[in-house]
CSV table of C-alpha atoms in Angstrom, one decimal:
chain,number,residue,atom,x,y,z
K,1,ALA,CA,0.0,0.0,0.0
K,2,GLN,CA,1.1,3.5,-0.7
K,3,SER,CA,2.0,5.7,2.3
K,4,VAL,CA,3.9,8.7,3.4
K,5,ALA,CA,5.4,9.5,6.7
K,6,GLN,CA,6.2,12.9,8.2
K,7,PRO,CA,8.3,12.2,11.2
K,8,GLU,CA,8.1,15.7,12.7
K,9,ASP,CA,4.9,17.2,14.2
K,10,GLN,CA,6.5,20.6,14.3
K,11,VAL,CA,9.5,22.4,12.9
K,12,ASN,CA,10.7,25.7,14.3
K,13,VAL,CA,13.1,27.9,12.4
K,14,ALA,CA,14.3,31.5,12.6
K,15,GLU,CA,13.4,33.9,9.8
K,16,GLY,CA,16.1,34.0,7.2
K,17,ASN,CA,17.4,30.5,8.0
K,18,PRO,CA,17.0,27.5,5.7
K,19,LEU,CA,14.1,25.2,6.5
K,20,THR,CA,13.5,21.5,5.8
K,21,VAL,CA,10.3,19.6,6.3
K,22,LYS,CA,10.8,15.8,6.1
K,23,CYS,CA,8.8,13.2,4.2
K,24,THR,CA,9.5,9.6,3.4
K,25,TYR,CA,7.4,7.4,1.2
K,26,SER,CA,6.5,3.8,0.6
K,27,VAL,CA,5.1,2.9,-2.8
K,28,SER,CA,5.0,0.1,-5.3
K,29,GLY,CA,6.1,1.3,-8.6
K,30,ASN,CA,7.1,4.9,-9.5
K,31,PRO,CA,5.9,7.5,-7.0
K,32,TYR,CA,3.8,10.5,-7.7
K,33,LEU,CA,4.7,12.8,-4.8
K,34,PHE,CA,3.2,16.1,-3.7
K,35,TRP,CA,3.5,18.9,-1.1
K,36,TYR,CA,0.6,21.0,0.0
K,37,VAL,CA,0.3,23.8,2.5
K,38,GLN,CA,-2.6,24.7,4.6
K,39,TYR,CA,-3.1,28.0,6.4
K,40,PRO,CA,-5.5,28.3,9.4
K,41,ASN,CA,-9.1,27.6,8.5
K,42,ARG,CA,-8.3,27.3,4.8
K,43,GLY,CA,-8.1,24.5,2.3
K,44,LEU,CA,-4.9,23.1,0.9
K,45,GLN,CA,-2.7,24.9,-1.6
K,46,PHE,CA,-0.5,23.0,-4.0
K,47,LEU,CA,3.2,23.7,-3.7
K,48,LEU,CA,4.9,21.2,-5.9
K,49,LYS,CA,5.0,17.7,-7.3
K,50,TYR,CA,7.4,15.1,-8.5
K,51,ILE,CA,6.3,12.8,-11.3
K,52,THR,CA,9.5,12.1,-13.2
K,53,GLY,CA,12.6,13.9,-14.4
K,54,ASP,CA,14.9,16.1,-12.3
K,55,ASN,CA,15.2,15.0,-8.7
K,56,LEU,CA,15.1,18.7,-7.5
K,57,VAL,CA,11.6,20.1,-8.0
K,58,LYS,CA,10.9,23.8,-7.7
K,59,GLY,CA,7.5,25.0,-6.6
K,60,SER,CA,5.5,28.0,-5.4
K,61,TYR,CA,6.7,30.6,-2.9
K,62,GLY,CA,10.4,29.7,-3.3
K,63,PHE,CA,9.9,26.1,-2.0
K,64,GLU,CA,11.7,23.2,-3.5
K,65,ALA,CA,11.8,19.5,-2.8
K,66,GLU,CA,14.4,16.8,-3.5
K,67,PHE,CA,13.4,13.3,-4.6
K,68,ASN,CA,15.8,10.7,-3.3
K,69,LYS,CA,15.0,7.3,-4.5
K,70,SER,CA,17.6,5.4,-2.5
K,71,GLN,CA,16.4,7.0,0.8
K,72,THR,CA,12.7,7.0,-0.3
K,73,SER,CA,12.5,10.6,0.7
K,74,PHE,CA,10.9,13.8,-0.6
K,75,HIS,CA,12.0,16.6,1.8
K,76,LEU,CA,10.6,20.1,1.4
K,77,LYS,CA,13.1,22.9,1.5
K,78,LYS,CA,13.5,26.6,1.4
K,79,PRO,CA,16.8,28.5,1.5
K,80,SER,CA,15.5,31.4,3.6
K,81,ALA,CA,12.3,31.1,5.7
K,82,LEU,CA,9.8,33.8,6.1
K,83,VAL,CA,7.4,34.4,9.0
K,84,SER,CA,4.6,34.1,6.5
K,85,ASP,CA,5.7,30.5,5.7
K,86,SER,CA,4.3,29.5,9.1
K,87,ALA,CA,1.6,27.0,8.3
K,88,LEU,CA,0.7,23.3,8.2
K,89,TYR,CA,2.5,21.3,5.5
K,90,PHE,CA,1.3,18.0,4.1
K,91,CYS,CA,3.3,15.5,2.0
K,92,ALA,CA,1.2,13.2,-0.2
K,93,VAL,CA,1.5,10.3,-2.6
K,94,ARG,CA,-0.9,9.3,-5.3
K,95,ASP,CA,-2.5,5.9,-5.3
K,96,ILE,CA,-2.3,5.1,-9.0
K,97,LYS,CA,-5.2,2.7,-9.0
K,98,THR,CA,-7.8,4.9,-7.3
K,99,ASP,CA,-6.4,8.4,-7.9
K,100,LYS,CA,-6.6,9.1,-4.2
K,101,LEU,CA,-4.0,11.2,-2.5
K,102,ILE,CA,-2.6,9.6,0.6
K,103,PHE,CA,-1.6,12.3,3.0
K,104,GLY,CA,1.0,12.3,5.7
K,105,THR,CA,0.1,13.5,9.2
K,106,GLY,CA,1.3,17.0,8.5
K,107,THR,CA,4.1,19.1,9.9
K,108,ARG,CA,3.5,22.5,11.5
K,109,LEU,CA,6.1,24.9,10.5
K,110,GLN,CA,6.7,27.9,12.8
K,111,VAL,CA,9.0,30.6,11.6
K,112,PHE,CA,10.1,33.0,14.3
K,113,PRO,CA,11.0,36.7,13.6
Q,1,GLY,CA,-6.0,28.3,-12.9
Q,2,ALA,CA,-8.1,25.6,-11.4
Q,3,VAL,CA,-10.3,27.0,-8.8
Q,4,VAL,CA,-12.6,25.0,-6.5
Q,5,SER,CA,-15.2,26.8,-4.5
Q,6,GLN,CA,-16.8,25.5,-1.4
Q,7,HIS,CA,-20.0,26.9,0.1
Q,8,PRO,CA,-20.7,27.7,2.9
Q,9,SER,CA,-17.4,28.4,4.5
Q,10,ARG,CA,-18.9,28.3,7.9
Q,11,VAL,CA,-22.2,26.9,9.1
Q,12,ILE,CA,-23.8,26.6,12.5
Q,13,CYS,CA,-26.8,24.4,12.9
Q,14,LYS,CA,-28.9,22.8,15.6
Q,15,SER,CA,-28.6,19.1,16.4
Q,16,GLY,CA,-30.9,17.0,14.3
Q,17,THR,CA,-30.9,19.2,11.3
Q,18,SER,CA,-29.3,18.5,7.9
Q,19,VAL,CA,-26.6,20.6,6.3
Q,20,LYS,CA,-25.6,20.7,2.7
Q,21,ILE,CA,-22.1,21.7,1.6
Q,22,GLU,CA,-21.4,22.4,-2.1
Q,23,CYS,CA,-18.1,21.9,-3.9
Q,24,ARG,CA,-17.8,23.5,-7.3
Q,25,SER,CA,-15.0,23.5,-9.9
Q,26,LEU,CA,-15.3,27.0,-11.3
Q,27,ASP,CA,-13.1,26.8,-14.4
Q,28,PHE,CA,-12.7,23.1,-15.2
Q,29,GLN,CA,-14.6,19.9,-15.3
Q,30,ALA,CA,-14.2,17.3,-12.7
Q,31,THR,CA,-15.4,13.7,-13.1
Q,32,THR,CA,-14.1,12.9,-9.7
Q,33,MET,CA,-14.2,14.8,-6.4
Q,34,PHE,CA,-13.1,13.8,-3.0
Q,35,TRP,CA,-14.5,14.7,0.4
Q,36,TYR,CA,-12.3,14.9,3.5
Q,37,ARG,CA,-12.8,15.6,7.1
Q,38,GLN,CA,-10.2,17.2,9.3
Q,39,PHE,CA,-10.2,17.3,13.0
Q,40,PRO,CA,-8.3,20.0,14.9
Q,41,LYS,CA,-4.5,19.7,14.5
Q,42,GLN,CA,-4.9,16.5,12.6
Q,43,SER,CA,-4.5,15.3,9.0
Q,44,LEU,CA,-7.1,14.9,6.4
Q,45,MET,CA,-9.3,11.9,6.6
Q,46,LEU,CA,-10.7,10.8,3.2
Q,47,MET,CA,-14.5,10.2,3.6
Q,48,ALA,CA,-15.6,9.3,0.1
Q,49,THR,CA,-14.9,9.6,-3.6
Q,50,SER,CA,-17.6,11.3,-5.6
Q,51,ASN,CA,-18.0,10.2,-9.2
Q,52,GLU,CA,-20.1,12.2,-11.7
Q,53,GLY,CA,-23.2,10.3,-12.6
Q,54,SER,CA,-22.7,7.4,-10.3
Q,55,LYS,CA,-22.8,6.5,-6.6
Q,56,ALA,CA,-20.1,7.7,-4.3
Q,57,THR,CA,-17.5,5.3,-2.9
Q,58,TYR,CA,-17.2,5.6,0.8
Q,59,GLU,CA,-14.2,4.8,2.9
Q,60,GLN,CA,-14.4,2.2,5.6
Q,61,GLY,CA,-16.1,3.4,8.7
Q,62,VAL,CA,-17.9,6.3,7.0
Q,63,GLU,CA,-21.7,6.1,7.2
Q,64,LYS,CA,-23.1,6.6,3.7
Q,65,ASP,CA,-26.6,7.3,5.0
Q,66,LYS,CA,-25.2,9.9,7.4
Q,67,PHE,CA,-23.0,11.7,4.8
Q,68,LEU,CA,-24.9,11.8,1.5
Q,69,ILE,CA,-22.9,12.7,-1.5
Q,70,ASN,CA,-24.3,13.7,-4.9
Q,71,HIS,CA,-22.2,14.5,-8.0
Q,72,ALA,CA,-24.9,15.6,-10.4
Q,73,SER,CA,-22.7,17.4,-12.9
Q,74,LEU,CA,-19.1,17.8,-14.0
Q,75,THR,CA,-18.7,20.9,-11.9
Q,76,LEU,CA,-20.7,20.2,-8.7
Q,77,SER,CA,-20.6,17.7,-5.9
Q,78,THR,CA,-22.6,18.1,-2.7
Q,79,LEU,CA,-22.1,16.6,0.8
Q,80,THR,CA,-25.2,16.5,3.0
Q,81,VAL,CA,-24.7,15.8,6.7
Q,82,THR,CA,-28.0,14.3,7.8
Q,83,SER,CA,-29.4,14.6,11.3
Q,84,ALA,CA,-26.3,16.3,12.4
Q,85,HIS,CA,-25.0,15.9,15.9
Q,86,PRO,CA,-22.2,17.7,17.8
Q,87,GLU,CA,-19.7,15.0,17.0
Q,88,ASP,CA,-20.2,15.8,13.3
Q,89,SER,CA,-18.7,19.2,14.0
Q,90,SER,CA,-15.5,19.4,11.9
Q,91,PHE,CA,-13.8,21.0,9.0
Q,92,TYR,CA,-14.9,19.5,5.7
Q,93,ILE,CA,-12.7,19.9,2.6
Q,94,CYS,CA,-13.4,18.8,-1.0
Q,95,SER,CA,-10.9,18.4,-3.8
Q,96,ALA,CA,-11.4,17.8,-7.5
Q,97,LYS,CA,-9.5,15.9,-10.2
Q,98,LYS,CA,-9.4,17.9,-13.4
Q,99,VAL,CA,-10.6,16.0,-16.5
Q,100,GLY,CA,-7.6,15.3,-18.8
Q,101,LEU,CA,-5.0,16.0,-16.1
Q,102,ASP,CA,-3.3,12.8,-15.3
Q,103,THR,CA,-0.5,13.9,-13.0
Q,104,GLY,CA,-2.6,13.1,-9.9
Q,105,GLU,CA,-2.7,16.7,-8.7
Q,106,LEU,CA,-5.9,17.6,-7.0
Q,107,PHE,CA,-7.4,21.0,-6.5
Q,108,PHE,CA,-8.8,21.8,-3.1
Q,109,GLY,CA,-11.7,24.0,-1.9
Q,110,GLU,CA,-11.3,26.4,1.0
Q,111,GLY,CA,-13.1,24.1,3.4
Q,112,SER,CA,-16.3,24.4,5.3
Q,113,ARG,CA,-16.4,24.5,9.1
Q,114,LEU,CA,-19.5,22.9,10.5
Q,115,THR,CA,-20.5,23.5,14.1
Q,116,VAL,CA,-23.4,21.5,15.4
Q,117,LEU,CA,-25.0,22.9,18.6
């Protein structure tokens, strides 16, 4: 079965510092991986996806993610965090058979001024 | 863009009443929409898959008679919480799969917060 794991419930980082939000996956076959962000009382916004091609994927708001097949990871990164990046981040994998997105448990990112 | 609109964004109702939440894809067609429920500080729980013109497919443990889903057109799916009780209070989010887009990306509504008194 397809699954993703987000090992950190919360990540704290100072503004201007680089940030990493971790995600590991377990799939059969080639993975379709996604990152979404959720602000309070809002729906999810798409950040980026990996389907195939370059392992480094660039997305919205300066975020990027690195697909690492050997480590089965898809960590979300940003070189310089902003206070406005504070939100809940979800990693997800597509179940090819059903088109469902399987979400991780989410990681709350807190960026301090 | 691919915009999904949910209405209402907030609703408060009395116990025992029914509440309908609409999910519309504004600028694209969606044969498949998904309904999720999210509890405070938790992840999204998939409730059901809504397919245009056919019956919804419910996840295990979700009562289909309690959460009625209708997908009558390629741009509209509705979730009706019947005989709502306080334990049904939650944040409900829909997402839509764009026809012709096979990357797996889903487009999400802004969510609907239901409070049952």
